[in-house]
mmCIF file of C-alpha atoms and ligand atoms in Angstrom:
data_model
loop_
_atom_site.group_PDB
_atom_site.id
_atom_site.type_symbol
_atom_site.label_atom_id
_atom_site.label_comp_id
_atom_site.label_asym_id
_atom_site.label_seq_id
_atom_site.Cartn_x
_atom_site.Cartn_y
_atom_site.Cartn_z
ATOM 1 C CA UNK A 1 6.451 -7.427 -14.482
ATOM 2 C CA UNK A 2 8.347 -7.783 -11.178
ATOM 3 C CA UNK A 3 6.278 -8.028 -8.294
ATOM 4 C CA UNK A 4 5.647 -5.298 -5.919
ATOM 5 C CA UNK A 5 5.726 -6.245 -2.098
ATOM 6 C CA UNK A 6 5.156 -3.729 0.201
ATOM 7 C CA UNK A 7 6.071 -4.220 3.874
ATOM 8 C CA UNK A 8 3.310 -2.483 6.764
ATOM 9 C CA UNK A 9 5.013 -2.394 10.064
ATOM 10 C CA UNK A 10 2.176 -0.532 11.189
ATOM 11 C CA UNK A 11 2.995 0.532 14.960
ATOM 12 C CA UNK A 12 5.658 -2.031 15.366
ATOM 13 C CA UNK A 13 8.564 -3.523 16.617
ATOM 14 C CA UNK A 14 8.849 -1.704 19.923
ATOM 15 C CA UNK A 15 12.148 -0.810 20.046
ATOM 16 C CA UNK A 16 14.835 -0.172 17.086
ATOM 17 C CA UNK A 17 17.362 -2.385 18.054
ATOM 18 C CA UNK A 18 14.371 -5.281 17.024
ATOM 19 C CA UNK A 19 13.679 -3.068 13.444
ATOM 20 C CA UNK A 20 16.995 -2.951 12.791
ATOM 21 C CA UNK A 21 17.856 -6.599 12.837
ATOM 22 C CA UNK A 22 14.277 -7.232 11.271
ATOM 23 C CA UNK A 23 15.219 -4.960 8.392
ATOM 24 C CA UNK A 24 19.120 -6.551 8.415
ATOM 25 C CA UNK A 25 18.019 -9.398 8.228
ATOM 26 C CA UNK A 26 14.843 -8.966 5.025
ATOM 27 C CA UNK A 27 17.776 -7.174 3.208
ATOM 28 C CA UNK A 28 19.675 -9.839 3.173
ATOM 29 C CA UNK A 29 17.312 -12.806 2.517
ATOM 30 C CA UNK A 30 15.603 -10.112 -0.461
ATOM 31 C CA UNK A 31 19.036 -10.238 -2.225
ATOM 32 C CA UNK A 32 18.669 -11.681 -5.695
ATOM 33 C CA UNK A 33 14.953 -12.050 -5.518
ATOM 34 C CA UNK A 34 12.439 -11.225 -8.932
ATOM 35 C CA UNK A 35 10.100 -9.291 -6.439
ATOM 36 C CA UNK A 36 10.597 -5.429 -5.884
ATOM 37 C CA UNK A 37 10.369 -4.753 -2.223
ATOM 38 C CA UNK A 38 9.814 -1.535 -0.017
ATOM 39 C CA UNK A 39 9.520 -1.652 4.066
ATOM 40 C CA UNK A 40 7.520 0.819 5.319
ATOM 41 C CA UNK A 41 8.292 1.702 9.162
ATOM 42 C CA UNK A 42 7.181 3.712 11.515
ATOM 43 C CA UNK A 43 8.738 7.803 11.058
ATOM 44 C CA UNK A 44 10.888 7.325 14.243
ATOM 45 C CA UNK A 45 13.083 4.327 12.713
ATOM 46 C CA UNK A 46 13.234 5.857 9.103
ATOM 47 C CA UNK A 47 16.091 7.859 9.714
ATOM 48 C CA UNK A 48 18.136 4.745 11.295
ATOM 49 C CA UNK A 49 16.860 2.421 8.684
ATOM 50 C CA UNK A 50 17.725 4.586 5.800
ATOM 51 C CA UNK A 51 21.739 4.575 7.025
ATOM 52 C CA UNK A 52 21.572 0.847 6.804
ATOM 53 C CA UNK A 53 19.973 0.801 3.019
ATOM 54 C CA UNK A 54 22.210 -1.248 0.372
ATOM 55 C CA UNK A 55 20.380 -0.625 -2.770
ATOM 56 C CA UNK A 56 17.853 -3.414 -2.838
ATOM 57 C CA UNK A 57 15.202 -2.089 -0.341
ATOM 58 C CA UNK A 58 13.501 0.686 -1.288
ATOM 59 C CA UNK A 59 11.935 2.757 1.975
ATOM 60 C CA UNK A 60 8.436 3.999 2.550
ATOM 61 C CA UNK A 61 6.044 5.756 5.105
ATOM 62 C CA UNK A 62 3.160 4.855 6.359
ATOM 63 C CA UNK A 63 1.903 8.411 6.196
ATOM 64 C CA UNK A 64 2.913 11.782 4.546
ATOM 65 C CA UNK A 65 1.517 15.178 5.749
ATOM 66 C CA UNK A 66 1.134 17.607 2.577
ATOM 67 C CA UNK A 67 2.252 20.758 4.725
ATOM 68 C CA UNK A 68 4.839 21.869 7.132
ATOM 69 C CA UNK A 69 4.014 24.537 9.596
ATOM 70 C CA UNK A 70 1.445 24.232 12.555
ATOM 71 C CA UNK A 71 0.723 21.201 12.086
ATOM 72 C CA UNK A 72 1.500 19.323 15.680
ATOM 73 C CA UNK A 73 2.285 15.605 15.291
ATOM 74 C CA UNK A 74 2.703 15.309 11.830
ATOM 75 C CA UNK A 75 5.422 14.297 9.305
ATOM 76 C CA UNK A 76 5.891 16.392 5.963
ATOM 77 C CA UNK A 77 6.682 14.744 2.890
ATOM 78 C CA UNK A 78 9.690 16.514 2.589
ATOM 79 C CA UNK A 79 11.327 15.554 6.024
ATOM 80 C CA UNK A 80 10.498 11.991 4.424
ATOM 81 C CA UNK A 81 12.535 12.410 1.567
ATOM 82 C CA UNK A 82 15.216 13.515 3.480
ATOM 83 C CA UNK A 83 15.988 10.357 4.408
ATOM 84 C CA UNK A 84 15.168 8.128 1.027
ATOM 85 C CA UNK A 85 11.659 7.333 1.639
ATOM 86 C CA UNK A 86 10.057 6.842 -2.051
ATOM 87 C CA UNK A 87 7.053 5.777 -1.218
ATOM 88 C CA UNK A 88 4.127 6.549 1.621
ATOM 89 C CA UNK A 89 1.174 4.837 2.152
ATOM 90 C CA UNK A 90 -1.960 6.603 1.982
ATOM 91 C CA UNK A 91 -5.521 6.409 2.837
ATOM 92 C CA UNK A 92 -4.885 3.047 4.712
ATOM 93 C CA UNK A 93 -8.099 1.771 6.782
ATOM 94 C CA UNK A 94 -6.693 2.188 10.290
ATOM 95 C CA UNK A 95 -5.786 5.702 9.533
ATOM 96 C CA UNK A 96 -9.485 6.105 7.996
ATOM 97 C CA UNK A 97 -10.751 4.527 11.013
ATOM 98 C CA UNK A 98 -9.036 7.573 12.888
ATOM 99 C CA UNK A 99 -10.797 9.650 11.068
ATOM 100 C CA UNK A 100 -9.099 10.604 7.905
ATOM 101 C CA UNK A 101 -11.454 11.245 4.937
ATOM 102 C CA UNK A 102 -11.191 10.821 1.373
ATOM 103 C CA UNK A 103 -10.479 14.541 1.002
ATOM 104 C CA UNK A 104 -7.740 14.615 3.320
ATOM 105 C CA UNK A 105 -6.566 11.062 1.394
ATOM 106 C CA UNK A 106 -6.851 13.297 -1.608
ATOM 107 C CA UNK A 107 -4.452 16.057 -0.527
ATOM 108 C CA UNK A 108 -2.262 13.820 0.358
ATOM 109 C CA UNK A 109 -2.192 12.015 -2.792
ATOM 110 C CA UNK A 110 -1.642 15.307 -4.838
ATOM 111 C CA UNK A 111 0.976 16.513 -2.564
ATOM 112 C CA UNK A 112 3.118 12.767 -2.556
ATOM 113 C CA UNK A 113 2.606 13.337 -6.805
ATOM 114 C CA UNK A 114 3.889 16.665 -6.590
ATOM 115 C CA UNK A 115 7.392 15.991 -5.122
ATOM 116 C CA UNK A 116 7.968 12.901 -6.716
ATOM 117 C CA UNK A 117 6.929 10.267 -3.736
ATOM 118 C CA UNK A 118 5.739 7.334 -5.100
ATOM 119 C CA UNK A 119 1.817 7.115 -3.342
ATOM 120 C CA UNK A 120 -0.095 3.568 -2.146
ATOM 121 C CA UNK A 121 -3.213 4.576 -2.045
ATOM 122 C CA UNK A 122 -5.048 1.966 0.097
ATOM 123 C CA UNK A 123 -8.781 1.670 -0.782
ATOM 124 C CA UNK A 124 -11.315 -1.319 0.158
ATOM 125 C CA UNK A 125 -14.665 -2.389 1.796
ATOM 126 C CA UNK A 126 -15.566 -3.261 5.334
ATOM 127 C CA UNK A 127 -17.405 -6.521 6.162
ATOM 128 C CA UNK A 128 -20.824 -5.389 6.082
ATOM 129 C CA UNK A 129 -20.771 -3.156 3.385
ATOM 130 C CA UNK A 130 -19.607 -6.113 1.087
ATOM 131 C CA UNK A 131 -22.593 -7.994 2.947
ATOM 132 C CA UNK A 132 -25.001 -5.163 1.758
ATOM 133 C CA UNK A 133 -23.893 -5.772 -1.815
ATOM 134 C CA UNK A 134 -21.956 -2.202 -1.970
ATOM 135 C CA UNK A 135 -18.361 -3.186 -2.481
ATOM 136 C CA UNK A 136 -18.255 -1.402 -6.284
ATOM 137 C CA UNK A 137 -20.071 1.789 -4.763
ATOM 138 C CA UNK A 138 -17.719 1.648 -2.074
ATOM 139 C CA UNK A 139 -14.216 1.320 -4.010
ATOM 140 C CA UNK A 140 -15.809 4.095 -6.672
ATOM 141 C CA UNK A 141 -16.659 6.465 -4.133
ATOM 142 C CA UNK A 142 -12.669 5.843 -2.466
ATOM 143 C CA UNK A 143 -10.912 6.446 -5.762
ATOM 144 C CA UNK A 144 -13.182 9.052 -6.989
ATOM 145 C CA UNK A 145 -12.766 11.060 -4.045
ATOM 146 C CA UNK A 146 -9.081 10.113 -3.988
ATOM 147 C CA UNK A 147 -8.317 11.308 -6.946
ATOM 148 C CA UNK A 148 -10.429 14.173 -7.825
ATOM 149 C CA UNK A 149 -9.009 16.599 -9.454
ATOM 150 C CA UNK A 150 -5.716 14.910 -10.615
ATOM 151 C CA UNK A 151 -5.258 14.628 -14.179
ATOM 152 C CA UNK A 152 -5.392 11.988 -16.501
ATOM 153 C CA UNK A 153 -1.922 12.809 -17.809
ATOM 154 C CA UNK A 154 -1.087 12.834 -14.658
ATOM 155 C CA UNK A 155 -2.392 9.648 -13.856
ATOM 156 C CA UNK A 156 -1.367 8.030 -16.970
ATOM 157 C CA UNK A 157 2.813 9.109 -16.455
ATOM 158 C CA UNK A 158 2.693 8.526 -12.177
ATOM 159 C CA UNK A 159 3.583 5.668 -10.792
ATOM 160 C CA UNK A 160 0.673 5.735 -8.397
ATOM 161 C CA UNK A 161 -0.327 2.046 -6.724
ATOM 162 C CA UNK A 162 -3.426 1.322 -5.636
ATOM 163 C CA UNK A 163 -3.916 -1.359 -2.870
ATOM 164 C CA UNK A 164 -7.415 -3.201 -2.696
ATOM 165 C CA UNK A 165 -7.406 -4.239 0.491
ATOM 166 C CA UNK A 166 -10.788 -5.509 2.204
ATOM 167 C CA UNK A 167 -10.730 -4.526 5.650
ATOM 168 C CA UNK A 168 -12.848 -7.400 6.570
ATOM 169 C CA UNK A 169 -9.346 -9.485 5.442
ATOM 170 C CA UNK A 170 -6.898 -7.690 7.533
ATOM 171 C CA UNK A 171 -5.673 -9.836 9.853
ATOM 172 C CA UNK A 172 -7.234 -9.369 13.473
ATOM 173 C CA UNK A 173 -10.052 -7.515 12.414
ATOM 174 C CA UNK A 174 -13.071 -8.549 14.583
ATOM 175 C CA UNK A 175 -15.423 -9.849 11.049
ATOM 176 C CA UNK A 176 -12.065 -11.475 10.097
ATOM 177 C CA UNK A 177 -13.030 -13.564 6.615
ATOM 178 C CA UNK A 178 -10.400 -14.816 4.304
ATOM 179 C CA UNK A 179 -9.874 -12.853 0.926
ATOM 180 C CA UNK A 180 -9.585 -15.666 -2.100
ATOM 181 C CA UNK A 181 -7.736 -15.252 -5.398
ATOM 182 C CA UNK A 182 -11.043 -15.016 -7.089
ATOM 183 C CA UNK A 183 -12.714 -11.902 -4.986
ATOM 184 C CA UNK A 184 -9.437 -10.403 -5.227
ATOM 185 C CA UNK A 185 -9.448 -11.135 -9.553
ATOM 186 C CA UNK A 186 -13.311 -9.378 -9.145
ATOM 187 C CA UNK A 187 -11.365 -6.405 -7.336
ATOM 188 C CA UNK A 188 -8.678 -6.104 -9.239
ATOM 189 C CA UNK A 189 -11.367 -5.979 -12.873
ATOM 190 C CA UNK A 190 -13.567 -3.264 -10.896
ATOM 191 C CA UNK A 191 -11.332 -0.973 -9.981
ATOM 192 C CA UNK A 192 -9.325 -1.140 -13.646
ATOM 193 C CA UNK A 193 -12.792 -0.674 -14.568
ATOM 194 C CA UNK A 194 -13.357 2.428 -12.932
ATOM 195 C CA UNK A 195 -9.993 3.915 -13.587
ATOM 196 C CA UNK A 196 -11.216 3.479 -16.912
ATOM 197 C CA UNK A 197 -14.527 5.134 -16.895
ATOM 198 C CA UNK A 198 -12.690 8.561 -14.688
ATOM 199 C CA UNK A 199 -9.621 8.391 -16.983
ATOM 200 C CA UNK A 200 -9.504 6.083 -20.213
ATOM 201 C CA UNK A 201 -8.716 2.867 -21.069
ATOM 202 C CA UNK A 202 -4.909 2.811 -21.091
ATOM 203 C CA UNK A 203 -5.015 4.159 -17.527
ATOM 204 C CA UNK A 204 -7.233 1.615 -16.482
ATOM 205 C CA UNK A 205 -4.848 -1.324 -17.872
ATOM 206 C CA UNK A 206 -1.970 0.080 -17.041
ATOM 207 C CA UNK A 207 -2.559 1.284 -13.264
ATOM 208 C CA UNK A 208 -0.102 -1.337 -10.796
ATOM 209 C CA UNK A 209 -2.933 -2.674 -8.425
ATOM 210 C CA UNK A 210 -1.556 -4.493 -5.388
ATOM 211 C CA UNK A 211 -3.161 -6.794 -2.937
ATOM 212 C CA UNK A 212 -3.423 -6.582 1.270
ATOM 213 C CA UNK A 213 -4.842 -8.230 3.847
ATOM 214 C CA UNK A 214 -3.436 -11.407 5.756
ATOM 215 C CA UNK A 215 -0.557 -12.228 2.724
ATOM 216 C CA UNK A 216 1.289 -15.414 3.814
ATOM 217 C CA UNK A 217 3.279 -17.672 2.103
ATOM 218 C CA UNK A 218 0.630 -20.125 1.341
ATOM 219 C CA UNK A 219 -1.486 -17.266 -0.305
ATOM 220 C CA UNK A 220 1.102 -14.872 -2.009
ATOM 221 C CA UNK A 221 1.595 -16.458 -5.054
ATOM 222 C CA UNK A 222 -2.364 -16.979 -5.995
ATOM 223 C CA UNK A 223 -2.626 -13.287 -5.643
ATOM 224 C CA UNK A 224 -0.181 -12.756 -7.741
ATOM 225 C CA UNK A 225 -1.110 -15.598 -10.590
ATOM 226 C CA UNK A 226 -4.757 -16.315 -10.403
ATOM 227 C CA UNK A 227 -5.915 -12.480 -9.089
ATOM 228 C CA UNK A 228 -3.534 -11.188 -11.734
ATOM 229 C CA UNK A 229 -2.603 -8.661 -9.281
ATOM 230 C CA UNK A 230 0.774 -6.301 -9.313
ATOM 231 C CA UNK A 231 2.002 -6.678 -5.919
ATOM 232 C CA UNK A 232 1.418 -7.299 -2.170
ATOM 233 C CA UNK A 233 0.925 -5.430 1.035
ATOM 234 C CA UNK A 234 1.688 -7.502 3.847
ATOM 235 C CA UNK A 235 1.642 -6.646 7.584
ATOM 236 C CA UNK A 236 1.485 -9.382 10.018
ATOM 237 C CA UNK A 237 4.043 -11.627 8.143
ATOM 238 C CA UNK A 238 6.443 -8.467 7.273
ATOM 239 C CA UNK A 239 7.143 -8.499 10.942
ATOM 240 C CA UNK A 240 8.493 -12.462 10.528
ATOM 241 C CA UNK A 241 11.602 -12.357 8.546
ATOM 242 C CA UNK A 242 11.152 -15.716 7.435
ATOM 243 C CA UNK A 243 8.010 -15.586 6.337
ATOM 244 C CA UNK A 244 8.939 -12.309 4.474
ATOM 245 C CA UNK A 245 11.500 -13.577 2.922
ATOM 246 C CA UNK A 246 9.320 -16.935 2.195
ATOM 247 C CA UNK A 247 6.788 -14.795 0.620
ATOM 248 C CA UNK A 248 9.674 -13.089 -1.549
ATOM 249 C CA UNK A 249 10.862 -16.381 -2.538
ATOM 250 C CA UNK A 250 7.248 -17.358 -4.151
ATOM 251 C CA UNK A 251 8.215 -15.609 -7.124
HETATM 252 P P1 PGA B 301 -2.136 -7.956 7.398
HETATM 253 O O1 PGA B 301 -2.162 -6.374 7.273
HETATM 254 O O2 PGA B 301 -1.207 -8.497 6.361
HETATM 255 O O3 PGA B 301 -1.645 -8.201 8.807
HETATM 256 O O4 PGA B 301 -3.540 -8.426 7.217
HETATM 257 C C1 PGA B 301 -2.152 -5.751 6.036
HETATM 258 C C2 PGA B 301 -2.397 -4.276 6.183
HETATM 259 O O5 PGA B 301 -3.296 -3.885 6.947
HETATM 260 O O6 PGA B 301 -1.721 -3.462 5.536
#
């Protein structure tokens, strides 16, 4: 299968005159590549980035709000698609550090399903709770809540990716530790494991599970090979063309 690798700007570049030639320039060094690849800005550059879009980047947000309305600040889904975004990221552990919940993760899950937007749904466990021995409890409890209520043919026909992404492996986190091949393979078992148990087997084997927290070129491949693991989220090194594009060229 071809390689997923998602790009996190997070809250970055400053300005879009640095996105754009950022995004220029991953386009063109992506070109010809095995790995799939989507760039996920922030909203205010979608619109500018999507005008530039050959047909090799796919677009995502970081975000998607499931209503329109009263609803001061946010971005609907269908503004998104609007301007080609196929993808949003959701449930990611900065915005959960702001305070969103798994039930506000779930309704945003549901409503990127429902008009056909492609969701990452970001799950993982902090430092200590892997310390206290409650990393399965912890990624259970994520896509249980996540998920609830969507069905397993749902499930089963979506395209849904889940990232397992320890926050104590994001890069600049305070407890920063670095995530090996071999934790990742544990993840990557426990949560097909669990996709199992809520909706059978063949969603369990079948669900694309991608890896984040500080990707490089020096680690990108291992994740891919010895973790068995679908795809990448990267976020520090998606803002480094080079080593972007070096990361692309791993596979
Ligand atoms: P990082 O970020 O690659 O800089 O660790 C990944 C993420 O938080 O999505």
């Amino acid at each position: 299968m071809r390689p997923l690798i998602v790009a996190n700007w997070k809250c970055n570049p400053s300005t879009f005159a640095e996105a754009k030639k950022l995004f220029i320039a991953i386009d063109k060094g992506a070109k010809g590549k095995k790995a799939a690849v989507v760039i996920c800005p922030p909203f205010v550059f979608i619109p500018g980035l999507s005008a530039l879009r050959g047909s090799f980047l796919k677009l995502g947000a970081q975000d998607a709000f499931p209503e329109e309305g009263a609803f001061t600040g946010q971005v609907s889904i269908r503004m998104l698609k609007q301007f080609g975004c196929e993808y949003a990221i959701i449930g990611h552990s900065e915005k959960r550090a702001l305070g969103e919940t798994n039930e506000i993760i779930n309704k945003k899950i549901k409503a990127c399903l429902d008009n056909a937007i492609i969701p990452i749904f970001c799950i993982g466990e902090s430092g200590k709770e892997r310390k206290e021995g409650k990393t399965g409890e912890v990624l259970e409890r994520q896509l249980e809540l996540g998920l609830k209520g969507i069905s397993k043919f749902r499930i089963q026909n979506s395209k849904l990716i889940i990232v397992y992404e320890p926050i104590w492996a994001i890069s600049k986190g305070k407890d920063w530790n670095a995530c090996d091949a071999g934790k990742a393979r544990q993840a990557d078992v426990l949560i097909r494991k669990i996709i199992a148990k809520l909706y059978g087997k063949l969603a369990g084997d079948n669900v694309r599970i991608i890896y984040g927290g500080s990707v490089n070129p020096d680690n990108a491949l291992e994740f891919i090979e010895k973790a068995k693991m679908d795809g990448l989220l990267s976020g520090a090194a998606s803002l480094d063309a080079k080593k972007f594009i070096a990361i692309l060229s791993k596979f």
